[in-house]
Amino acid sequence: MELRVLNYFLAIAREQSIVHAAEALHLSQPTLSTQIKNLEEELGKQLFIRGTKGSRKITLTEEGMILRKRAEEILELVKRTEQEITMNDDILIGDVYIGTGETEGIRPVAKAARIMRERYPGIHFHIQSGNSAFVIEQLNRGLIDFGIVFGNVDLTKYNAIETSYFDTWGVLMRKDAPLAEKKNISPGDLRDQPLILSQQEARGSALTGWLGQEPDKLNITATYNLLFNASLLVEEGLGYAIGLDKIINTSGNSVLCFRPLHPRLESRISIIWKKYQVFSKPTEKFLDILHDSLELPD
């Protein structure tokens, strides 16, 4: 499978037309069709569903959608690798990729990024947001350099910097909800209440352990990936969202409020990267600055 042909494939997927893709690639239509036919034969799978005479629009098969995702990842890695290898030894330019959940704990990373940009204006940062499962998946695939995660870290697979930041768990609710009268929320308060949990927590974790019930015994009305989306469900009265503090602004005219859990439940924030990872010059320098900045006073 050649990189050139992957680019051809992505062009057709993007244009949804061999004719338009051929024009964009400055190829003849028969040449492009032959290349894609050879790719399908090589993989032994049909990648496109050709349109009928009434519609020339081309759509991806299930296998085509898988290849599109992987092809985009492969070509992005190739681009990054070329940039890192061809970089001038005397000039530090390039990109640093970071995956993180929604957390106040990104502040030390932001602080280090500011210091690095002041010293090396040619460095660019790319932040991808998602839950811990998303961050770990992106890290394992080599699509990000660093991940920001909560709780325990598997030190057999990853190196880690434990920060001094802890995120506090609590309940996001409407200010007119019955539990809003409480200063903090106990497990008993949430029993039989309609709950909105993160997808990861809904499968069982420290949070469900704190609740003292298995996930299938809880009244889970919805799950979320990012807490902002869950906050909209809370506003509409769908239930109580359990999440981390300082993510949703509940001050001013907000109809929402946040109440911490009791007994208190916290998660330490760590910055991780793969063991034996070969860093590019920008990521290596960023790690040095990150170490130094964590030792500086705020």
PDB file of C-alpha atoms in Angstrom:
ATOM      1  CA  MET A   1       0.000   0.000   0.000  1.00  0.00           C
ATOM      2  CA  GLU A   2       1.643   3.223  -1.161  1.00  0.00           C
ATOM      3  CA  LEU A   3       1.286   6.603   0.529  1.00  0.00           C
ATOM      4  CA  ARG A   4       0.564   8.152  -2.859  1.00  0.00           C
ATOM      5  CA  VAL A   5      -2.434   5.859  -3.328  1.00  0.00           C
ATOM      6  CA  LEU A   6      -3.692   6.627   0.189  1.00  0.00           C
ATOM      7  CA  ASN A   7      -3.721  10.292  -0.801  1.00  0.00           C
ATOM      8  CA  TYR A   8      -5.705   9.373  -3.908  1.00  0.00           C
ATOM      9  CA  PHE A   9      -8.166   7.391  -1.792  1.00  0.00           C
ATOM     10  CA  LEU A  10      -8.657  10.293   0.651  1.00  0.00           C
ATOM     11  CA  ALA A  11      -9.212  12.721  -2.222  1.00  0.00           C
ATOM     12  CA  ILE A  12     -12.072  10.582  -3.560  1.00  0.00           C
ATOM     13  CA  ALA A  13     -13.534  10.193  -0.064  1.00  0.00           C
ATOM     14  CA  ARG A  14     -13.382  13.956   0.387  1.00  0.00           C
ATOM     15  CA  GLU A  15     -14.781  14.911  -3.015  1.00  0.00           C
ATOM     16  CA  GLN A  16     -17.266  11.986  -3.134  1.00  0.00           C
ATOM     17  CA  SER A  17     -16.506  11.871  -6.846  1.00  0.00           C
ATOM     18  CA  ILE A  18     -13.760  10.306  -8.947  1.00  0.00           C
ATOM     19  CA  VAL A  19     -14.174  13.061 -11.546  1.00  0.00           C
ATOM     20  CA  HIS A  20     -13.712  15.879  -9.033  1.00  0.00           C
ATOM     21  CA  ALA A  21     -10.917  14.032  -7.215  1.00  0.00           C
ATOM     22  CA  ALA A  22      -9.058  13.505 -10.491  1.00  0.00           C
ATOM     23  CA  GLU A  23      -9.332  17.229 -11.247  1.00  0.00           C
ATOM     24  CA  ALA A  24      -8.027  18.129  -7.780  1.00  0.00           C
ATOM     25  CA  LEU A  25      -5.118  15.686  -8.127  1.00  0.00           C
ATOM     26  CA  HIS A  26      -4.371  16.690 -11.741  1.00  0.00           C
ATOM     27  CA  LEU A  27      -4.786  13.090 -12.890  1.00  0.00           C
ATOM     28  CA  SER A  28      -6.842  11.559 -15.637  1.00  0.00           C
ATOM     29  CA  GLN A  29     -10.020   9.844 -14.481  1.00  0.00           C
ATOM     30  CA  PRO A  30      -8.996   6.412 -15.921  1.00  0.00           C
ATOM     31  CA  THR A  31      -5.622   6.595 -14.121  1.00  0.00           C
ATOM     32  CA  LEU A  32      -7.275   7.381 -10.792  1.00  0.00           C
ATOM     33  CA  SER A  33      -9.922   4.670 -11.253  1.00  0.00           C
ATOM     34  CA  THR A  34      -7.210   2.115 -12.011  1.00  0.00           C
ATOM     35  CA  GLN A  35      -5.226   3.059  -8.897  1.00  0.00           C
ATOM     36  CA  ILE A  36      -8.276   2.669  -6.649  1.00  0.00           C
ATOM     37  CA  LYS A  37      -9.283  -0.610  -8.319  1.00  0.00           C
ATOM     38  CA  ASN A  38      -5.767  -1.946  -7.654  1.00  0.00           C
ATOM     39  CA  LEU A  39      -6.016  -0.821  -4.019  1.00  0.00           C
ATOM     40  CA  GLU A  40      -9.336  -2.643  -3.574  1.00  0.00           C
ATOM     41  CA  GLU A  41      -7.836  -5.774  -5.136  1.00  0.00           C
ATOM     42  CA  GLU A  42      -4.794  -5.529  -2.866  1.00  0.00           C
ATOM     43  CA  LEU A  43      -7.002  -5.288   0.238  1.00  0.00           C
ATOM     44  CA  GLY A  44      -9.585  -7.735  -1.019  1.00  0.00           C
ATOM     45  CA  LYS A  45     -12.359  -5.338  -0.005  1.00  0.00           C
ATOM     46  CA  GLN A  46     -14.687  -2.916  -1.766  1.00  0.00           C
ATOM     47  CA  LEU A  47     -13.976   0.586  -0.488  1.00  0.00           C
ATOM     48  CA  PHE A  48     -16.565   2.656  -2.348  1.00  0.00           C
ATOM     49  CA  ILE A  49     -20.197   2.307  -3.345  1.00  0.00           C
ATOM     50  CA  ARG A  50     -20.472   3.812  -6.809  1.00  0.00           C
ATOM     51  CA  GLY A  51     -23.500   5.948  -7.514  1.00  0.00           C
ATOM     52  CA  THR A  52     -26.160   5.043 -10.048  1.00  0.00           C
ATOM     53  CA  LYS A  53     -26.571   6.845 -13.363  1.00  0.00           C
ATOM     54  CA  GLY A  54     -28.899   9.315 -11.700  1.00  0.00           C
ATOM     55  CA  SER A  55     -26.355  10.080  -8.982  1.00  0.00           C
ATOM     56  CA  ARG A  56     -22.603  10.086  -9.456  1.00  0.00           C
ATOM     57  CA  LYS A  57     -21.993  10.576  -5.738  1.00  0.00           C
ATOM     58  CA  ILE A  58     -19.616   8.002  -4.247  1.00  0.00           C
ATOM     59  CA  THR A  59     -19.930   6.835  -0.638  1.00  0.00           C
ATOM     60  CA  LEU A  60     -17.626   4.773   1.558  1.00  0.00           C
ATOM     61  CA  THR A  61     -18.308   1.183   2.530  1.00  0.00           C
ATOM     62  CA  GLU A  62     -17.732   0.158   6.152  1.00  0.00           C
ATOM     63  CA  GLU A  63     -14.228  -1.006   5.190  1.00  0.00           C
ATOM     64  CA  GLY A  64     -13.709   2.291   3.371  1.00  0.00           C
ATOM     65  CA  MET A  65     -14.579   4.263   6.495  1.00  0.00           C
ATOM     66  CA  ILE A  66     -12.037   2.250   8.500  1.00  0.00           C
ATOM     67  CA  LEU A  67      -9.356   2.864   5.868  1.00  0.00           C
ATOM     68  CA  ARG A  68     -10.160   6.584   5.759  1.00  0.00           C
ATOM     69  CA  LYS A  69      -9.575   6.936   9.497  1.00  0.00           C
ATOM     70  CA  ARG A  70      -6.341   4.935   9.385  1.00  0.00           C
ATOM     71  CA  ALA A  71      -5.096   6.664   6.224  1.00  0.00           C
ATOM     72  CA  GLU A  72      -5.544  10.088   7.819  1.00  0.00           C
ATOM     73  CA  GLU A  73      -3.590   8.911  10.882  1.00  0.00           C
ATOM     74  CA  ILE A  74      -0.814   7.362   8.749  1.00  0.00           C
ATOM     75  CA  LEU A  75      -0.338  10.433   6.573  1.00  0.00           C
ATOM     76  CA  GLU A  76      -0.342  12.747   9.597  1.00  0.00           C
ATOM     77  CA  LEU A  77       2.385  10.642  11.224  1.00  0.00           C
ATOM     78  CA  VAL A  78       4.404  10.678   7.986  1.00  0.00           C
ATOM     79  CA  LYS A  79       4.097  14.467   7.805  1.00  0.00           C
ATOM     80  CA  ARG A  80       5.231  14.877  11.400  1.00  0.00           C
ATOM     81  CA  THR A  81       8.139  12.468  10.893  1.00  0.00           C
ATOM     82  CA  GLU A  82       9.354  14.338   7.803  1.00  0.00           C
ATOM     83  CA  GLN A  83       9.199  17.640   9.675  1.00  0.00           C
ATOM     84  CA  GLU A  84      11.169  16.246  12.616  1.00  0.00           C
ATOM     85  CA  ILE A  85      13.888  14.635  10.470  1.00  0.00           C
ATOM     86  CA  THR A  86      14.421  17.610   8.162  1.00  0.00           C
ATOM     87  CA  MET A  87      14.472  20.149  10.973  1.00  0.00           C
ATOM     88  CA  ASN A  88      17.506  22.457  11.049  1.00  0.00           C
ATOM     89  CA  ASP A  89      19.747  21.674  14.029  1.00  0.00           C
ATOM     90  CA  ASP A  90      20.136  25.378  14.799  1.00  0.00           C
ATOM     91  CA  ILE A  91      16.445  26.283  14.700  1.00  0.00           C
ATOM     92  CA  LEU A  92      13.806  24.762  16.959  1.00  0.00           C
ATOM     93  CA  ILE A  93      10.494  24.628  15.140  1.00  0.00           C
ATOM     94  CA  GLY A  94       7.750  22.031  15.061  1.00  0.00           C
ATOM     95  CA  ASP A  95       4.679  20.756  16.857  1.00  0.00           C
ATOM     96  CA  VAL A  96       3.776  19.312  20.245  1.00  0.00           C
ATOM     97  CA  TYR A  97       0.601  17.210  20.510  1.00  0.00           C
ATOM     98  CA  ILE A  98      -1.206  16.865  23.844  1.00  0.00           C
ATOM     99  CA  GLY A  99      -4.326  14.906  24.772  1.00  0.00           C
ATOM    100  CA  THR A 100      -6.335  15.831  27.839  1.00  0.00           C
ATOM    101  CA  GLY A 101      -9.668  15.607  29.566  1.00  0.00           C
ATOM    102  CA  GLU A 102     -11.505  18.673  30.809  1.00  0.00           C
ATOM    103  CA  THR A 103      -9.483  19.681  33.849  1.00  0.00           C
ATOM    104  CA  GLU A 104      -7.998  22.604  35.712  1.00  0.00           C
ATOM    105  CA  GLY A 105      -4.849  20.464  35.800  1.00  0.00           C
ATOM    106  CA  ILE A 106      -3.898  21.554  32.292  1.00  0.00           C
ATOM    107  CA  ARG A 107      -2.557  24.781  33.828  1.00  0.00           C
ATOM    108  CA  PRO A 108       1.036  23.508  34.362  1.00  0.00           C
ATOM    109  CA  VAL A 109       1.070  22.404  30.720  1.00  0.00           C
ATOM    110  CA  ALA A 110      -0.263  25.793  29.637  1.00  0.00           C
ATOM    111  CA  LYS A 111       2.392  27.496  31.749  1.00  0.00           C
ATOM    112  CA  ALA A 112       5.177  25.410  30.165  1.00  0.00           C
ATOM    113  CA  ALA A 113       3.724  26.045  26.690  1.00  0.00           C
ATOM    114  CA  ARG A 114       3.804  29.815  27.278  1.00  0.00           C
ATOM    115  CA  ILE A 115       7.452  29.669  28.416  1.00  0.00           C
ATOM    116  CA  MET A 116       8.417  27.556  25.405  1.00  0.00           C
ATOM    117  CA  ARG A 117       6.649  29.845  22.926  1.00  0.00           C
ATOM    118  CA  GLU A 118       8.458  32.838  24.409  1.00  0.00           C
ATOM    119  CA  ARG A 119      11.791  31.112  23.799  1.00  0.00           C
ATOM    120  CA  TYR A 120      10.929  29.313  20.565  1.00  0.00           C
ATOM    121  CA  PRO A 121       8.180  31.092  18.564  1.00  0.00           C
ATOM    122  CA  GLY A 122       8.337  28.396  15.887  1.00  0.00           C
ATOM    123  CA  ILE A 123       6.753  25.807  18.200  1.00  0.00           C
ATOM    124  CA  HIS A 124       3.029  25.120  17.858  1.00  0.00           C
ATOM    125  CA  PHE A 125       0.807  23.234  20.314  1.00  0.00           C
ATOM    126  CA  HIS A 126      -2.145  21.040  19.397  1.00  0.00           C
ATOM    127  CA  ILE A 127      -4.611  20.092  22.146  1.00  0.00           C
ATOM    128  CA  GLN A 128      -7.045  17.193  21.686  1.00  0.00           C
ATOM    129  CA  SER A 129      -9.804  16.777  24.269  1.00  0.00           C
ATOM    130  CA  GLY A 130     -11.533  13.597  25.374  1.00  0.00           C
ATOM    131  CA  ASN A 131     -11.881  11.218  28.274  1.00  0.00           C
ATOM    132  CA  SER A 132      -9.024   9.103  29.658  1.00  0.00           C
ATOM    133  CA  ALA A 133      -9.775   6.209  27.298  1.00  0.00           C
ATOM    134  CA  PHE A 134      -9.492   8.573  24.321  1.00  0.00           C
ATOM    135  CA  VAL A 135      -6.220  10.042  25.591  1.00  0.00           C
ATOM    136  CA  ILE A 136      -4.655   6.608  26.165  1.00  0.00           C
ATOM    137  CA  GLU A 137      -5.768   5.395  22.729  1.00  0.00           C
ATOM    138  CA  GLN A 138      -4.290   8.454  21.001  1.00  0.00           C
ATOM    139  CA  LEU A 139      -1.064   8.062  22.980  1.00  0.00           C
ATOM    140  CA  ASN A 140      -0.711   4.371  22.144  1.00  0.00           C
ATOM    141  CA  ARG A 141      -1.190   5.104  18.440  1.00  0.00           C
ATOM    142  CA  GLY A 142       1.495   7.761  18.471  1.00  0.00           C
ATOM    143  CA  LEU A 143      -0.967  10.517  17.539  1.00  0.00           C
ATOM    144  CA  ILE A 144      -0.103  12.619  20.596  1.00  0.00           C
ATOM    145  CA  ASP A 145       3.146  13.123  22.491  1.00  0.00           C
ATOM    146  CA  PHE A 146       1.762  13.622  26.001  1.00  0.00           C
ATOM    147  CA  GLY A 147      -1.441  12.757  27.809  1.00  0.00           C
ATOM    148  CA  ILE A 148      -3.026  14.345  30.871  1.00  0.00           C
ATOM    149  CA  VAL A 149      -4.888  11.722  32.894  1.00  0.00           C
ATOM    150  CA  PHE A 150      -6.521  11.286  36.285  1.00  0.00           C
ATOM    151  CA  GLY A 151      -5.830   8.687  38.959  1.00  0.00           C
ATOM    152  CA  ASN A 152      -3.388   5.796  38.887  1.00  0.00           C
ATOM    153  CA  VAL A 153      -0.967   5.348  35.970  1.00  0.00           C
ATOM    154  CA  ASP A 154       0.297   2.022  34.601  1.00  0.00           C
ATOM    155  CA  LEU A 155       4.029   2.642  35.066  1.00  0.00           C
ATOM    156  CA  THR A 156       4.904  -0.515  33.119  1.00  0.00           C
ATOM    157  CA  LYS A 157       3.689   1.216  29.943  1.00  0.00           C
ATOM    158  CA  TYR A 158       4.110   4.917  30.612  1.00  0.00           C
ATOM    159  CA  ASN A 159       6.449   7.422  32.167  1.00  0.00           C
ATOM    160  CA  ALA A 160       4.671   9.963  34.315  1.00  0.00           C
ATOM    161  CA  ILE A 161       5.029  13.278  36.068  1.00  0.00           C
ATOM    162  CA  GLU A 162       2.685  13.504  39.035  1.00  0.00           C
ATOM    163  CA  THR A 163       1.548  17.096  39.411  1.00  0.00           C
ATOM    164  CA  SER A 164       0.409  18.756  42.616  1.00  0.00           C
ATOM    165  CA  TYR A 165      -3.048  19.207  41.104  1.00  0.00           C
ATOM    166  CA  PHE A 166      -6.036  17.230  42.358  1.00  0.00           C
ATOM    167  CA  ASP A 167      -9.449  17.386  40.751  1.00  0.00           C
ATOM    168  CA  THR A 168     -12.396  17.193  43.119  1.00  0.00           C
ATOM    169  CA  TRP A 169     -15.461  15.135  42.289  1.00  0.00           C
ATOM    170  CA  GLY A 170     -18.922  16.486  42.875  1.00  0.00           C
ATOM    171  CA  VAL A 171     -22.443  16.793  41.509  1.00  0.00           C
ATOM    172  CA  LEU A 172     -23.570  19.324  38.934  1.00  0.00           C
ATOM    173  CA  MET A 173     -27.250  20.158  39.358  1.00  0.00           C
ATOM    174  CA  ARG A 174     -29.868  22.807  38.854  1.00  0.00           C
ATOM    175  CA  LYS A 175     -30.041  25.404  41.629  1.00  0.00           C
ATOM    176  CA  ASP A 176     -33.720  24.534  42.132  1.00  0.00           C
ATOM    177  CA  ALA A 177     -32.987  20.794  42.517  1.00  0.00           C
ATOM    178  CA  PRO A 178     -33.792  19.238  45.948  1.00  0.00           C
ATOM    179  CA  LEU A 179     -30.133  18.293  46.577  1.00  0.00           C
ATOM    180  CA  ALA A 180     -28.981  21.889  45.924  1.00  0.00           C
ATOM    181  CA  GLU A 181     -29.903  22.713  49.534  1.00  0.00           C
ATOM    182  CA  LYS A 182     -27.036  20.501  50.747  1.00  0.00           C
ATOM    183  CA  LYS A 183     -23.428  21.688  51.150  1.00  0.00           C
ATOM    184  CA  ASN A 184     -22.086  18.334  50.025  1.00  0.00           C
ATOM    185  CA  ILE A 185     -23.467  15.110  48.643  1.00  0.00           C
ATOM    186  CA  SER A 186     -23.217  11.645  50.214  1.00  0.00           C
ATOM    187  CA  PRO A 187     -23.728   8.282  48.473  1.00  0.00           C
ATOM    188  CA  GLY A 188     -27.128   7.911  50.101  1.00  0.00           C
ATOM    189  CA  ASP A 189     -28.297  11.231  48.632  1.00  0.00           C
ATOM    190  CA  LEU A 190     -27.822   9.860  45.104  1.00  0.00           C
ATOM    191  CA  ARG A 191     -29.472   6.507  45.606  1.00  0.00           C
ATOM    192  CA  ASP A 192     -32.330   6.126  43.110  1.00  0.00           C
ATOM    193  CA  GLN A 193     -31.671   9.625  41.716  1.00  0.00           C
ATOM    194  CA  PRO A 194     -31.394  10.017  37.915  1.00  0.00           C
ATOM    195  CA  LEU A 195     -27.637  10.178  37.284  1.00  0.00           C
ATOM    196  CA  ILE A 196     -25.567  11.387  34.352  1.00  0.00           C
ATOM    197  CA  LEU A 197     -22.117   9.762  34.441  1.00  0.00           C
ATOM    198  CA  SER A 198     -19.071   9.850  32.220  1.00  0.00           C
ATOM    199  CA  GLN A 199     -18.858   6.839  29.910  1.00  0.00           C
ATOM    200  CA  GLN A 200     -15.781   5.598  31.727  1.00  0.00           C
ATOM    201  CA  GLU A 201     -17.321   5.918  35.198  1.00  0.00           C
ATOM    202  CA  ALA A 202     -20.533   4.247  34.074  1.00  0.00           C
ATOM    203  CA  ARG A 203     -18.540   1.063  33.368  1.00  0.00           C
ATOM    204  CA  GLY A 204     -17.266   0.880  36.934  1.00  0.00           C
ATOM    205  CA  SER A 205     -14.474   2.806  38.652  1.00  0.00           C
ATOM    206  CA  ALA A 206     -13.466   4.605  41.835  1.00  0.00           C
ATOM    207  CA  LEU A 207     -16.639   6.686  41.563  1.00  0.00           C
ATOM    208  CA  THR A 208     -19.000   3.722  41.447  1.00  0.00           C
ATOM    209  CA  GLY A 209     -16.962   2.280  44.315  1.00  0.00           C
ATOM    210  CA  TRP A 210     -17.612   5.484  46.254  1.00  0.00           C
ATOM    211  CA  LEU A 211     -21.315   5.173  45.465  1.00  0.00           C
ATOM    212  CA  GLY A 212     -21.239   1.636  46.874  1.00  0.00           C
ATOM    213  CA  GLN A 213     -23.257   0.169  44.013  1.00  0.00           C
ATOM    214  CA  GLU A 214     -22.514  -1.598  40.761  1.00  0.00           C
ATOM    215  CA  PRO A 215     -23.315   0.428  37.633  1.00  0.00           C
ATOM    216  CA  ASP A 216     -26.267  -1.789  36.721  1.00  0.00           C
ATOM    217  CA  LYS A 217     -27.858  -0.988  40.091  1.00  0.00           C
ATOM    218  CA  LEU A 218     -27.681   2.764  39.556  1.00  0.00           C
ATOM    219  CA  ASN A 219     -30.345   4.892  37.899  1.00  0.00           C
ATOM    220  CA  ILE A 220     -28.153   6.098  35.023  1.00  0.00           C
ATOM    221  CA  THR A 221     -30.245   8.168  32.640  1.00  0.00           C
ATOM    222  CA  ALA A 222     -27.384   9.258  30.375  1.00  0.00           C
ATOM    223  CA  THR A 223     -23.622   9.097  29.891  1.00  0.00           C
ATOM    224  CA  TYR A 224     -21.266  11.746  28.572  1.00  0.00           C
ATOM    225  CA  ASN A 225     -17.805  12.147  27.123  1.00  0.00           C
ATOM    226  CA  LEU A 226     -17.274  15.836  27.940  1.00  0.00           C
ATOM    227  CA  LEU A 227     -18.942  17.499  30.920  1.00  0.00           C
ATOM    228  CA  PHE A 228     -20.071  20.574  28.985  1.00  0.00           C
ATOM    229  CA  ASN A 229     -22.504  18.426  27.004  1.00  0.00           C
ATOM    230  CA  ALA A 230     -23.717  16.829  30.231  1.00  0.00           C
ATOM    231  CA  SER A 231     -24.325  20.283  31.720  1.00  0.00           C
ATOM    232  CA  LEU A 232     -26.895  20.978  28.999  1.00  0.00           C
ATOM    233  CA  LEU A 233     -28.727  17.790  29.951  1.00  0.00           C
ATOM    234  CA  VAL A 234     -28.686  18.922  33.580  1.00  0.00           C
ATOM    235  CA  GLU A 235     -30.085  22.322  32.598  1.00  0.00           C
ATOM    236  CA  GLU A 236     -32.990  20.549  30.902  1.00  0.00           C
ATOM    237  CA  GLY A 237     -33.705  18.606  34.087  1.00  0.00           C
ATOM    238  CA  LEU A 238     -32.570  15.171  32.899  1.00  0.00           C
ATOM    239  CA  GLY A 239     -30.718  14.396  36.118  1.00  0.00           C
ATOM    240  CA  TYR A 240     -27.662  14.969  38.290  1.00  0.00           C
ATOM    241  CA  ALA A 241     -24.263  14.908  36.545  1.00  0.00           C
ATOM    242  CA  ILE A 242     -21.316  13.620  38.545  1.00  0.00           C
ATOM    243  CA  GLY A 243     -18.073  15.161  37.355  1.00  0.00           C
ATOM    244  CA  LEU A 244     -15.065  17.258  38.262  1.00  0.00           C
ATOM    245  CA  ASP A 245     -15.064  20.736  39.756  1.00  0.00           C
ATOM    246  CA  LYS A 246     -14.026  23.969  37.971  1.00  0.00           C
ATOM    247  CA  ILE A 247     -15.033  22.770  34.504  1.00  0.00           C
ATOM    248  CA  ILE A 248     -18.514  24.285  34.271  1.00  0.00           C
ATOM    249  CA  ASN A 249     -18.973  27.910  35.312  1.00  0.00           C
ATOM    250  CA  THR A 250     -21.801  27.973  37.852  1.00  0.00           C
ATOM    251  CA  SER A 251     -21.402  31.596  38.937  1.00  0.00           C
ATOM    252  CA  GLY A 252     -23.511  34.620  38.055  1.00  0.00           C
ATOM    253  CA  ASN A 253     -26.771  33.929  36.226  1.00  0.00           C
ATOM    254  CA  SER A 254     -26.095  30.223  35.716  1.00  0.00           C
ATOM    255  CA  VAL A 255     -29.033  27.976  36.623  1.00  0.00           C
ATOM    256  CA  LEU A 256     -26.527  25.338  37.779  1.00  0.00           C
ATOM    257  CA  CYS A 257     -24.559  24.747  40.962  1.00  0.00           C
ATOM    258  CA  PHE A 258     -21.841  22.300  42.022  1.00  0.00           C
ATOM    259  CA  ARG A 259     -21.732  20.367  45.301  1.00  0.00           C
ATOM    260  CA  PRO A 260     -18.653  18.322  46.315  1.00  0.00           C
ATOM    261  CA  LEU A 261     -18.915  14.684  47.343  1.00  0.00           C
ATOM    262  CA  HIS A 262     -18.633  13.569  50.970  1.00  0.00           C
ATOM    263  CA  PRO A 263     -16.575  11.593  51.837  1.00  0.00           C
ATOM    264  CA  ARG A 264     -14.315  13.647  49.604  1.00  0.00           C
ATOM    265  CA  LEU A 265     -13.222  11.996  46.352  1.00  0.00           C
ATOM    266  CA  GLU A 266     -10.213  13.366  44.495  1.00  0.00           C
ATOM    267  CA  SER A 267      -8.117  12.321  41.503  1.00  0.00           C
ATOM    268  CA  ARG A 268      -4.461  13.258  41.120  1.00  0.00           C
ATOM    269  CA  ILE A 269      -3.483  14.582  37.709  1.00  0.00           C
ATOM    270  CA  SER A 270      -0.467  13.131  35.895  1.00  0.00           C
ATOM    271  CA  ILE A 271       1.270  13.968  32.638  1.00  0.00           C
ATOM    272  CA  ILE A 272       2.259  10.764  30.854  1.00  0.00           C
ATOM    273  CA  TRP A 273       4.085   9.569  27.744  1.00  0.00           C
ATOM    274  CA  LYS A 274       4.974   6.160  26.357  1.00  0.00           C
ATOM    275  CA  LYS A 275       7.971   4.329  27.746  1.00  0.00           C
ATOM    276  CA  TYR A 276      10.974   4.246  25.408  1.00  0.00           C
ATOM    277  CA  GLN A 277       9.376   6.955  23.300  1.00  0.00           C
ATOM    278  CA  VAL A 278      11.774   8.652  20.891  1.00  0.00           C
ATOM    279  CA  PHE A 279      11.066  12.355  21.211  1.00  0.00           C
ATOM    280  CA  SER A 280      11.389  14.951  18.501  1.00  0.00           C
ATOM    281  CA  LYS A 281      13.490  17.993  19.396  1.00  0.00           C
ATOM    282  CA  PRO A 282      10.420  20.134  20.212  1.00  0.00           C
ATOM    283  CA  THR A 283       8.847  17.482  22.474  1.00  0.00           C
ATOM    284  CA  GLU A 284      12.164  16.808  24.222  1.00  0.00           C
ATOM    285  CA  LYS A 285      12.651  20.511  24.900  1.00  0.00           C
ATOM    286  CA  PHE A 286       9.037  20.865  26.044  1.00  0.00           C
ATOM    287  CA  LEU A 287       9.514  18.042  28.568  1.00  0.00           C
ATOM    288  CA  ASP A 288      12.592  19.811  29.965  1.00  0.00           C
ATOM    289  CA  ILE A 289      10.667  23.072  30.300  1.00  0.00           C
ATOM    290  CA  LEU A 290       7.711  21.246  31.846  1.00  0.00           C
ATOM    291  CA  HIS A 291       9.970  19.721  34.519  1.00  0.00           C
ATOM    292  CA  ASP A 292      11.481  23.112  35.265  1.00  0.00           C
ATOM    293  CA  SER A 293       8.172  25.005  35.305  1.00  0.00           C
ATOM    294  CA  LEU A 294       6.624  22.587  37.779  1.00  0.00           C
ATOM    295  CA  GLU A 295       9.348  23.584  40.221  1.00  0.00           C
ATOM    296  CA  LEU A 296       8.748  27.323  39.725  1.00  0.00           C
ATOM    297  CA  PRO A 297       6.341  29.261  41.977  1.00  0.00           C
ATOM    298  CA  ASP A 298       3.038  30.200  40.344  1.00  0.00           C
TER     299      ASP A 298
END
